[in-house]
Amino acid sequence: MIFLLKNPIKDFPWGSRVAIHDYFDIPNPNFEHQAELWMGAHPCDSSLIQLEGDEVALCDAIVANPEFWMGSKFERYESSFPFLMKILAAEEPLSVQVHPSKSAAELGFLAENEKNIPLDSANRNYKDANHKPELVYAITPYLAMNGFREFSQIVANFDAIRLPSINELFQPFKQEPNASTLATFFSSLLSLEGGYKKQAINELLSSIPIQDEKHLMFQASVLVRRFYQLYPEDIGVFSPLFLNIIELKPGEAMFLYAGTPHAYINGMCIEVMANSDNVLRAGLTPKHIDVEELVKNTKFEPIAFENLVLKPENVKRLDCKVYPIPVDDFKFDVLTPKREMTINSASPEILFCLSDCVTILTETDSRTIHKGDSVVLPGVVGQYKVVGRGSLARAYC
C-alpha cells in the first residue's frame, strides 16, 4: 500500500547539472541538465511503480483501478491525479509566462481543436482544458519574479530611465496608472518589432543605472543585464521593471494564481501544480508568443511585495506546516515528525523526503525513505503514520 516512485527527470537546457544530484544524491551519470524531477501520473511522463512484480506507469495503474487509487475522490478525479509535484532546479531563467484560468483554458482548448491545430504545434497555446495554479516551496534560496509591482513603482522605474522611443507608449499609463492603461502599455511594448524593438532595448541597456546594492533599482538593473546576455533581442528584458522580484529563503513558499505573470530565475524548489501544460509566454524565450491571447488572460493588477510570501496556517502542531492553497486541485504540507504522527487522508498522496529519513506506516505496510526518495499512497489508505528524524513534503487533494 506504499509504493516507491521512480521519477522521470527533464533535461531542459535551463536546468542545473549539479543541484538535484548534489542536494538529493540523485544520480546524473552523464552530467545532464537536471531541470525538473516529476512526481505523479502525468500522461506525458509518468512516475513508475512496482506493482505485482512488474514496473508500470502510475498513470496506467490509476486507469486500471481508479477507485483504489483515488479513494473518496474517485467520482471527481476519476481519470488521474489532479496535481503534479516537481523538484525544479533552475540554473538559467525560465520564460516570463502566464497560466490561464480554468474557464479560459476550456474555451481556448476547444477553439484550437476546432481549428485543427495539432497538440504539438509550435503555435499552440492550449495543450489541455485545465488551469495551472502553482505553489513554490524553496529548498535553496530561490529567485523569481511574481506579479506586477505597485503601479507607482512601475512608473518610477520607467521614469528613472531615458527611453525616448517608447515615451509615447508610456505616457498614458504614467498619467493615469490603472489596470487598463497598464494592459495597453504592456501589450504595446510586447508588440514592438524590428528596429523599434531593437532601439527600445538599446536605450534600456544604455541608460539603466549601474548603482551599488543599496540603490532601489539595483536588483532590476542586474536582472535586465543578465537577461540581455541570454536574450539580446527579447523584449522580456524589460520584465524586471514591471514585475516584483523576490528571493525566497529556504522553507518559504509562494502561490501563483491564474493570470499572474511570473518567471523563475535561479534556485531549487518544490513546485506543486494542477495537472496542466498550458503556458502563455511573455518573453525570455525563443518559443511562440501570442500577445493577444496573453493579454486576454493576464490580470493587470498589482501585488504588494509583502503579500508574496505564503504563510503557513496556524496549527497546534509544531511538526506540521499547512499551507493555505486556495484551489481544490492540490494541498501542500511539510511534516517534521519529532514523534509519531497520525495523518488522516481522503485522497491519493505523494510524499517526498526533504531531509534525513522518515518511516511511513499503514495498517498493512511500512517503508523507510531517505532524502531524495518519494512514495505514493493510494486513496484507499485513509490513515497512515510517520516517524523519523527528517522532513516530508506532502502533496494531496
Short mmCIF file of C-alpha atoms in Angstrom, two decimals:
data_model
loop_
_atom_site.label_atom_id
_atom_site.label_comp_id
_atom_site.label_asym_id
_atom_site.label_seq_id
_atom_site.Cartn_x
_atom_site.Cartn_y
_atom_site.Cartn_z
CA MET A 1 0.00 0.00 0.00
CA ILE A 2 3.08 2.23 -0.03
CA PHE A 3 4.66 2.47 -3.47
CA LEU A 4 8.17 3.80 -4.05
CA LEU A 5 8.29 6.16 -7.04
CA LYS A 6 10.79 6.02 -9.85
CA ASN A 7 10.58 9.52 -11.28
CA PRO A 8 11.46 10.94 -14.71
CA ILE A 9 13.89 13.85 -14.92
CA LYS A 10 13.53 16.51 -17.63
CA ASP A 11 16.79 17.79 -19.11
CA PHE A 12 15.63 21.25 -20.21
CA PRO A 13 18.61 23.49 -21.06
CA TRP A 14 17.86 25.99 -18.27
CA GLY A 15 18.26 23.27 -15.63
CA SER A 16 21.18 22.81 -13.26
CA ARG A 17 23.61 19.96 -13.86
CA VAL A 18 24.53 19.69 -10.18
CA ALA A 19 21.77 20.96 -7.83
CA ILE A 20 19.48 17.91 -7.70
CA HIS A 21 22.41 15.49 -7.75
CA ASP A 22 24.38 17.28 -5.03
CA TYR A 23 21.45 18.03 -2.72
CA PHE A 24 19.49 14.78 -3.02
CA ASP A 25 22.21 12.39 -4.26
CA ILE A 26 20.10 11.54 -7.30
CA PRO A 27 22.39 10.08 -9.99
CA ASN A 28 23.42 12.15 -13.02
CA PRO A 29 25.98 9.90 -14.71
CA ASN A 30 26.01 11.84 -17.99
CA PHE A 31 26.20 15.28 -16.32
CA GLU A 32 22.96 16.41 -17.96
CA HIS A 33 20.74 19.38 -17.16
CA GLN A 34 18.51 18.05 -14.37
CA ALA A 35 15.83 20.71 -14.69
CA GLU A 36 12.70 19.02 -13.32
CA LEU A 37 12.04 15.79 -11.46
CA TRP A 38 8.38 14.85 -11.94
CA MET A 39 6.40 13.01 -9.26
CA GLY A 40 2.94 11.98 -10.34
CA ALA A 41 0.82 10.46 -13.06
CA HIS A 42 1.19 12.98 -15.86
CA PRO A 43 0.45 11.15 -19.14
CA CYS A 44 3.40 12.84 -20.89
CA ASP A 45 5.89 11.34 -18.44
CA SER A 46 4.51 9.38 -15.52
CA SER A 47 6.36 8.11 -12.47
CA LEU A 48 6.84 4.34 -12.35
CA ILE A 49 5.93 1.95 -9.53
CA GLN A 50 6.39 -1.75 -8.79
CA LEU A 51 3.01 -3.47 -8.98
CA GLU A 52 2.75 -7.24 -8.51
CA GLY A 53 6.38 -7.68 -9.54
CA ASP A 54 6.16 -5.52 -12.66
CA GLU A 55 7.31 -1.94 -13.29
CA VAL A 56 4.31 0.02 -14.52
CA ALA A 57 3.48 3.68 -15.14
CA LEU A 58 1.48 5.20 -12.31
CA CYS A 59 -0.93 6.76 -14.81
CA ASP A 60 -1.70 3.29 -16.23
CA ALA A 61 -2.16 1.81 -12.76
CA ILE A 62 -4.74 4.50 -11.96
CA VAL A 63 -6.69 3.87 -15.17
CA ALA A 64 -6.76 0.15 -14.38
CA ASN A 65 -8.03 0.63 -10.81
CA PRO A 66 -9.27 4.20 -10.23
CA GLU A 67 -11.27 3.51 -7.08
CA PHE A 68 -8.23 2.01 -5.35
CA TRP A 69 -6.02 4.96 -6.24
CA MET A 70 -8.46 7.85 -5.90
CA GLY A 71 -10.39 6.68 -2.85
CA SER A 72 -13.22 9.03 -1.88
CA LYS A 73 -12.08 11.42 -4.66
CA PHE A 74 -12.95 8.74 -7.26
CA GLU A 75 -16.02 10.41 -8.76
CA ARG A 76 -14.44 13.86 -9.01
CA TYR A 77 -10.96 12.89 -10.23
CA GLU A 78 -11.69 9.58 -11.90
CA SER A 79 -9.16 9.88 -14.72
CA SER A 80 -5.95 10.68 -12.79
CA PHE A 81 -4.31 12.71 -10.07
CA PRO A 82 -5.32 16.37 -10.37
CA PHE A 83 -1.84 17.51 -9.30
CA LEU A 84 1.80 17.08 -10.22
CA MET A 85 4.71 17.61 -7.82
CA LYS A 86 8.18 18.52 -9.08
CA ILE A 87 11.66 19.30 -7.90
CA LEU A 88 12.67 22.25 -10.08
CA ALA A 89 16.34 23.31 -10.32
CA ALA A 90 16.90 26.46 -12.39
CA GLU A 91 20.41 27.48 -13.41
CA GLU A 92 19.13 29.96 -16.00
CA PRO A 93 15.83 31.89 -16.15
CA LEU A 94 12.64 30.30 -17.39
CA SER A 95 10.36 32.32 -19.67
CA VAL A 96 8.07 35.07 -18.38
CA GLN A 97 4.67 33.42 -18.52
CA VAL A 98 1.01 33.40 -17.52
CA HIS A 99 -1.32 30.45 -16.97
CA PRO A 100 -4.98 30.71 -17.99
CA SER A 101 -7.96 30.24 -15.69
CA LYS A 102 -9.99 27.04 -15.85
CA SER A 103 -12.78 28.60 -17.92
CA ALA A 104 -10.31 30.27 -20.32
CA ALA A 105 -8.42 27.00 -20.78
CA GLU A 106 -11.61 25.13 -21.58
CA LEU A 107 -12.64 27.70 -24.20
CA GLY A 108 -9.13 28.06 -25.66
CA PHE A 109 -8.56 24.31 -25.90
CA LEU A 110 -11.90 23.80 -27.65
CA ALA A 111 -11.27 26.69 -30.07
CA GLU A 112 -7.82 25.41 -31.09
CA ASN A 113 -9.18 21.89 -31.51
CA GLU A 114 -11.88 23.23 -33.83
CA LYS A 115 -9.14 24.93 -35.86
CA ASN A 116 -7.37 21.54 -36.10
CA ILE A 117 -4.14 22.94 -34.63
CA PRO A 118 -2.01 19.88 -33.71
CA LEU A 119 -1.32 19.47 -29.98
CA ASP A 120 2.42 19.52 -30.64
CA SER A 121 2.28 22.59 -32.90
CA ALA A 122 4.75 25.37 -32.01
CA ASN A 123 1.97 27.98 -32.14
CA ARG A 124 -0.48 26.04 -29.98
CA ASN A 125 -1.45 27.93 -26.79
CA TYR A 126 -3.67 25.36 -25.07
CA LYS A 127 -2.45 21.78 -24.63
CA ASP A 128 -5.39 20.82 -22.39
CA ALA A 129 -8.58 22.19 -20.84
CA ASN A 130 -7.21 22.76 -17.34
CA HIS A 131 -5.83 25.68 -15.36
CA LYS A 132 -2.37 25.61 -13.79
CA PRO A 133 -2.18 27.28 -10.37
CA GLU A 134 1.20 26.66 -8.75
CA LEU A 135 2.84 26.56 -5.35
CA VAL A 136 6.59 27.12 -4.97
CA TYR A 137 8.38 25.96 -1.81
CA ALA A 138 12.04 26.99 -1.69
CA ILE A 139 14.66 24.32 -0.95
CA THR A 140 17.58 26.68 -1.61
CA PRO A 141 17.44 30.48 -1.97
CA TYR A 142 15.03 30.86 -4.88
CA LEU A 143 15.00 33.95 -7.10
CA ALA A 144 11.84 34.68 -9.08
CA MET A 145 9.53 37.35 -10.42
CA ASN A 146 5.89 37.19 -9.35
CA GLY A 147 3.08 39.56 -10.29
CA PHE A 148 3.01 43.22 -11.27
CA ARG A 149 4.64 45.73 -8.96
CA GLU A 150 2.60 48.50 -7.40
CA PHE A 151 1.73 50.93 -10.21
CA SER A 152 3.71 53.74 -8.61
CA GLN A 153 6.82 51.56 -8.61
CA ILE A 154 6.43 50.72 -12.29
CA VAL A 155 6.08 54.42 -13.12
CA ALA A 156 9.16 55.25 -11.02
CA ASN A 157 11.21 52.55 -12.72
CA PHE A 158 10.43 53.78 -16.23
CA ASP A 159 10.84 57.40 -15.17
CA ALA A 160 14.37 56.61 -13.96
CA ILE A 161 15.45 55.52 -17.45
CA ARG A 162 15.72 57.53 -20.64
CA LEU A 163 13.55 55.72 -23.18
CA PRO A 164 12.52 58.26 -25.85
CA SER A 165 11.46 55.63 -28.36
CA ILE A 166 8.67 54.30 -26.11
CA ASN A 167 7.79 57.52 -24.28
CA GLU A 168 4.56 57.89 -26.25
CA LEU A 169 3.55 54.36 -25.19
CA PHE A 170 4.44 55.04 -21.54
CA GLN A 171 2.75 58.41 -21.02
CA PRO A 172 -0.92 57.26 -20.82
CA PHE A 173 0.00 54.80 -18.06
CA LYS A 174 2.14 57.38 -16.25
CA GLN A 175 -0.61 59.99 -16.35
CA GLU A 176 -3.36 57.61 -15.26
CA PRO A 177 -1.91 54.39 -13.81
CA ASN A 178 -4.58 51.70 -13.72
CA ALA A 179 -5.18 48.18 -14.99
CA SER A 180 -6.43 49.35 -18.39
CA THR A 181 -3.53 51.69 -19.17
CA LEU A 182 -1.02 49.10 -17.89
CA ALA A 183 -2.53 46.49 -20.21
CA THR A 184 -2.16 48.85 -23.16
CA PHE A 185 1.41 49.82 -22.26
CA PHE A 186 2.47 46.22 -21.59
CA SER A 187 0.94 44.81 -24.77
CA SER A 188 2.28 47.67 -26.90
CA LEU A 189 5.79 47.03 -25.62
CA LEU A 190 5.48 43.28 -26.32
CA SER A 191 4.25 44.04 -29.83
CA LEU A 192 7.31 46.08 -30.84
CA GLU A 193 9.13 44.58 -33.81
CA GLY A 194 12.28 45.04 -35.85
CA GLY A 195 14.14 48.31 -35.45
CA TYR A 196 11.62 49.70 -32.95
CA LYS A 197 12.20 46.80 -30.58
CA LYS A 198 15.97 46.93 -31.02
CA GLN A 199 16.04 50.68 -30.33
CA ALA A 200 13.97 50.30 -27.15
CA ILE A 201 16.24 47.53 -25.84
CA ASN A 202 19.38 49.54 -26.67
CA GLU A 203 18.00 52.58 -24.84
CA LEU A 204 17.23 50.43 -21.83
CA LEU A 205 20.73 48.95 -21.72
CA SER A 206 22.48 52.28 -22.20
CA SER A 207 20.51 54.20 -19.59
CA ILE A 208 19.62 51.74 -16.83
CA PRO A 209 21.53 52.83 -13.73
CA ILE A 210 24.56 50.88 -12.56
CA GLN A 211 24.47 51.52 -8.85
CA ASP A 212 25.51 50.00 -5.58
CA GLU A 213 23.44 47.33 -3.86
CA LYS A 214 21.53 49.91 -1.81
CA HIS A 215 20.02 51.56 -4.89
CA LEU A 216 16.30 50.87 -5.34
CA MET A 217 16.80 49.67 -8.91
CA PHE A 218 19.87 47.53 -8.23
CA GLN A 219 18.08 44.17 -8.47
CA ALA A 220 16.17 45.19 -11.58
CA SER A 221 19.34 46.51 -13.23
CA VAL A 222 21.22 43.28 -12.53
CA LEU A 223 18.44 41.16 -13.99
CA VAL A 224 17.98 43.37 -17.06
CA ARG A 225 21.66 42.92 -17.91
CA ARG A 226 21.58 39.21 -17.17
CA PHE A 227 18.52 38.69 -19.35
CA TYR A 228 20.10 40.75 -22.13
CA GLN A 229 23.16 38.48 -22.16
CA LEU A 230 20.89 35.48 -22.67
CA TYR A 231 18.20 37.03 -24.90
CA PRO A 232 19.62 40.21 -26.51
CA GLU A 233 16.69 40.60 -28.92
CA ASP A 234 13.89 39.74 -26.48
CA ILE A 235 11.55 42.43 -25.18
CA GLY A 236 11.32 40.36 -21.99
CA VAL A 237 14.45 42.18 -20.78
CA PHE A 238 12.01 44.91 -19.64
CA SER A 239 10.18 42.50 -17.30
CA PRO A 240 12.12 43.36 -14.08
CA LEU A 241 10.77 46.92 -14.37
CA PHE A 242 7.19 45.61 -14.36
CA LEU A 243 7.31 42.61 -12.04
CA ASN A 244 8.05 42.02 -8.36
CA ILE A 245 11.46 40.48 -7.77
CA ILE A 246 11.60 38.13 -4.80
CA GLU A 247 14.17 35.73 -3.38
CA LEU A 248 12.50 33.13 -1.21
CA LYS A 249 14.54 31.83 1.69
CA PRO A 250 14.72 28.04 2.17
CA GLY A 251 11.43 26.98 3.74
CA GLU A 252 9.45 29.94 2.38
CA ALA A 253 6.66 29.49 -0.15
CA MET A 254 4.55 31.48 -2.57
CA PHE A 255 1.44 30.80 -4.63
CA LEU A 256 0.89 31.79 -8.25
CA TYR A 257 -2.69 32.43 -9.30
CA ALA A 258 -4.05 32.09 -12.83
CA GLY A 259 -3.40 35.23 -14.85
CA THR A 260 -0.31 36.22 -12.85
CA PRO A 261 2.85 36.98 -14.89
CA HIS A 262 5.89 35.30 -13.38
CA ALA A 263 9.31 33.85 -14.12
CA TYR A 264 11.62 31.54 -12.20
CA ILE A 265 15.21 32.72 -12.35
CA ASN A 266 17.55 30.67 -10.19
CA GLY A 267 17.46 28.13 -7.39
CA MET A 268 15.83 24.85 -6.40
CA CYS A 269 12.29 24.39 -5.17
CA ILE A 270 9.37 22.04 -4.84
CA GLU A 271 6.65 23.00 -7.28
CA VAL A 272 3.13 21.64 -6.95
CA MET A 273 0.61 22.43 -9.65
CA ALA A 274 -2.63 21.42 -11.26
CA ASN A 275 -2.11 18.79 -13.94
CA SER A 276 -1.78 21.06 -16.99
CA ASP A 277 0.70 22.12 -19.68
CA ASN A 278 -0.96 25.44 -20.55
CA VAL A 279 1.60 28.26 -20.79
CA LEU A 280 1.16 31.68 -22.38
CA ARG A 281 4.59 33.25 -22.76
CA ALA A 282 5.52 36.92 -22.49
CA GLY A 283 9.27 36.91 -23.08
CA LEU A 284 12.73 35.46 -22.39
CA THR A 285 12.06 32.62 -24.79
CA PRO A 286 12.50 31.66 -28.44
CA LYS A 287 9.10 29.94 -28.29
CA HIS A 288 5.76 31.17 -29.58
CA ILE A 289 4.34 34.36 -28.02
CA ASP A 290 0.70 35.21 -28.72
CA VAL A 291 0.38 38.75 -27.36
CA GLU A 292 -3.37 38.98 -27.89
CA GLU A 293 -4.10 35.72 -26.05
CA LEU A 294 -1.58 36.56 -23.34
CA VAL A 295 -3.14 39.94 -22.61
CA LYS A 296 -6.64 38.43 -22.61
CA ASN A 297 -5.54 36.02 -19.86
CA THR A 298 -3.43 38.39 -17.74
CA LYS A 299 -4.60 40.15 -14.58
CA PHE A 300 -3.16 43.64 -14.76
CA GLU A 301 -3.39 44.12 -11.02
CA PRO A 302 -0.55 44.92 -8.63
CA ILE A 303 0.53 42.51 -5.90
CA ALA A 304 2.04 44.17 -2.86
CA PHE A 305 5.50 42.77 -2.22
CA GLU A 306 4.69 41.96 1.40
CA ASN A 307 1.85 39.69 0.23
CA LEU A 308 4.00 37.46 -1.95
CA VAL A 309 5.20 35.01 0.72
CA LEU A 310 2.55 32.41 1.58
CA LYS A 311 2.38 31.98 5.35
CA PRO A 312 1.53 28.56 6.84
CA GLU A 313 -1.76 28.30 8.67
CA ASN A 314 -1.76 28.45 12.45
CA VAL A 315 -1.92 24.83 13.59
CA LYS A 316 -1.38 23.47 17.07
CA ARG A 317 1.30 21.02 15.99
CA LEU A 318 4.78 22.49 15.57
CA ASP A 319 5.80 19.48 13.45
CA CYS A 320 3.34 20.29 10.64
CA LYS A 321 3.19 23.32 8.34
CA VAL A 322 -0.07 23.51 6.41
CA TYR A 323 -0.07 25.99 3.52
CA PRO A 324 -3.42 27.64 2.65
CA ILE A 325 -3.80 26.62 -1.00
CA PRO A 326 -6.81 28.47 -2.50
CA VAL A 327 -7.70 25.80 -5.10
CA ASP A 328 -9.13 22.28 -4.87
CA ASP A 329 -6.62 20.61 -7.20
CA PHE A 330 -3.98 20.13 -4.52
CA LYS A 331 -2.94 20.81 -0.95
CA PHE A 332 0.59 21.04 0.45
CA ASP A 333 2.10 20.41 3.87
CA VAL A 334 5.60 20.00 5.27
CA LEU A 335 5.89 17.40 8.05
CA THR A 336 8.79 17.23 10.51
CA PRO A 337 7.78 14.41 12.87
CA LYS A 338 9.51 14.77 16.22
CA ARG A 339 7.40 11.85 17.42
CA GLU A 340 4.94 9.53 15.72
CA MET A 341 2.32 11.49 13.76
CA THR A 342 -1.03 10.16 12.57
CA ILE A 343 -2.29 11.57 9.27
CA ASN A 344 -5.87 11.17 8.10
CA SER A 345 -6.17 11.12 4.33
CA ALA A 346 -9.09 11.18 1.91
CA SER A 347 -7.12 11.22 -1.35
CA PRO A 348 -4.02 9.83 -3.02
CA GLU A 349 -0.82 11.39 -1.68
CA ILE A 350 2.77 11.87 -2.79
CA LEU A 351 5.39 12.18 -0.06
CA PHE A 352 8.91 13.39 -0.81
CA CYS A 353 11.69 13.13 1.78
CA LEU A 354 13.39 16.51 2.11
CA SER A 355 15.94 15.57 4.76
CA ASP A 356 17.38 12.62 6.67
CA CYS A 357 14.93 9.69 6.76
CA VAL A 358 11.29 9.06 7.67
CA THR A 359 9.31 5.86 8.17
CA ILE A 360 5.76 5.69 6.82
CA LEU A 361 3.37 3.10 8.24
CA THR A 362 -0.08 1.97 7.11
CA GLU A 363 -2.20 -0.86 8.51
CA THR A 364 -0.59 -3.34 6.11
CA ASP A 365 2.77 -1.87 5.14
CA SER A 366 5.75 0.21 6.25
CA ARG A 367 8.60 1.83 4.38
CA THR A 368 11.57 3.96 5.37
CA ILE A 369 12.55 6.58 2.82
CA HIS A 370 15.67 8.73 2.76
CA LYS A 371 16.42 12.22 1.49
CA GLY A 372 15.51 12.37 -2.21
CA ASP A 373 13.12 9.38 -2.11
CA SER A 374 9.40 9.67 -2.81
CA VAL A 375 6.38 7.41 -2.41
CA VAL A 376 2.75 7.42 -3.45
CA LEU A 377 -0.10 6.30 -1.19
CA PRO A 378 -3.39 5.26 -2.83
CA GLY A 379 -6.59 6.97 -1.73
CA VAL A 380 -7.97 3.87 -0.02
CA VAL A 381 -5.27 4.04 2.68
CA GLY A 382 -7.33 6.51 4.69
CA GLN A 383 -4.86 6.85 7.55
CA TYR A 384 -1.13 6.45 7.99
CA LYS A 385 1.63 7.29 10.45
CA VAL A 386 5.04 8.90 10.03
CA VAL A 387 8.01 8.86 12.39
CA GLY A 388 11.69 9.70 11.96
CA ARG A 389 14.41 12.31 12.04
CA GLY A 390 13.73 14.01 8.73
CA SER A 391 11.07 16.08 6.97
CA LEU A 392 8.50 15.29 4.31
CA ALA A 393 6.82 17.35 1.62
CA ARG A 394 3.22 16.19 1.28
CA ALA A 395 1.02 16.76 -1.78
CA TYR A 396 -2.60 15.63 -1.74
CA CYS A 397 -6.09 16.80 -2.69
#
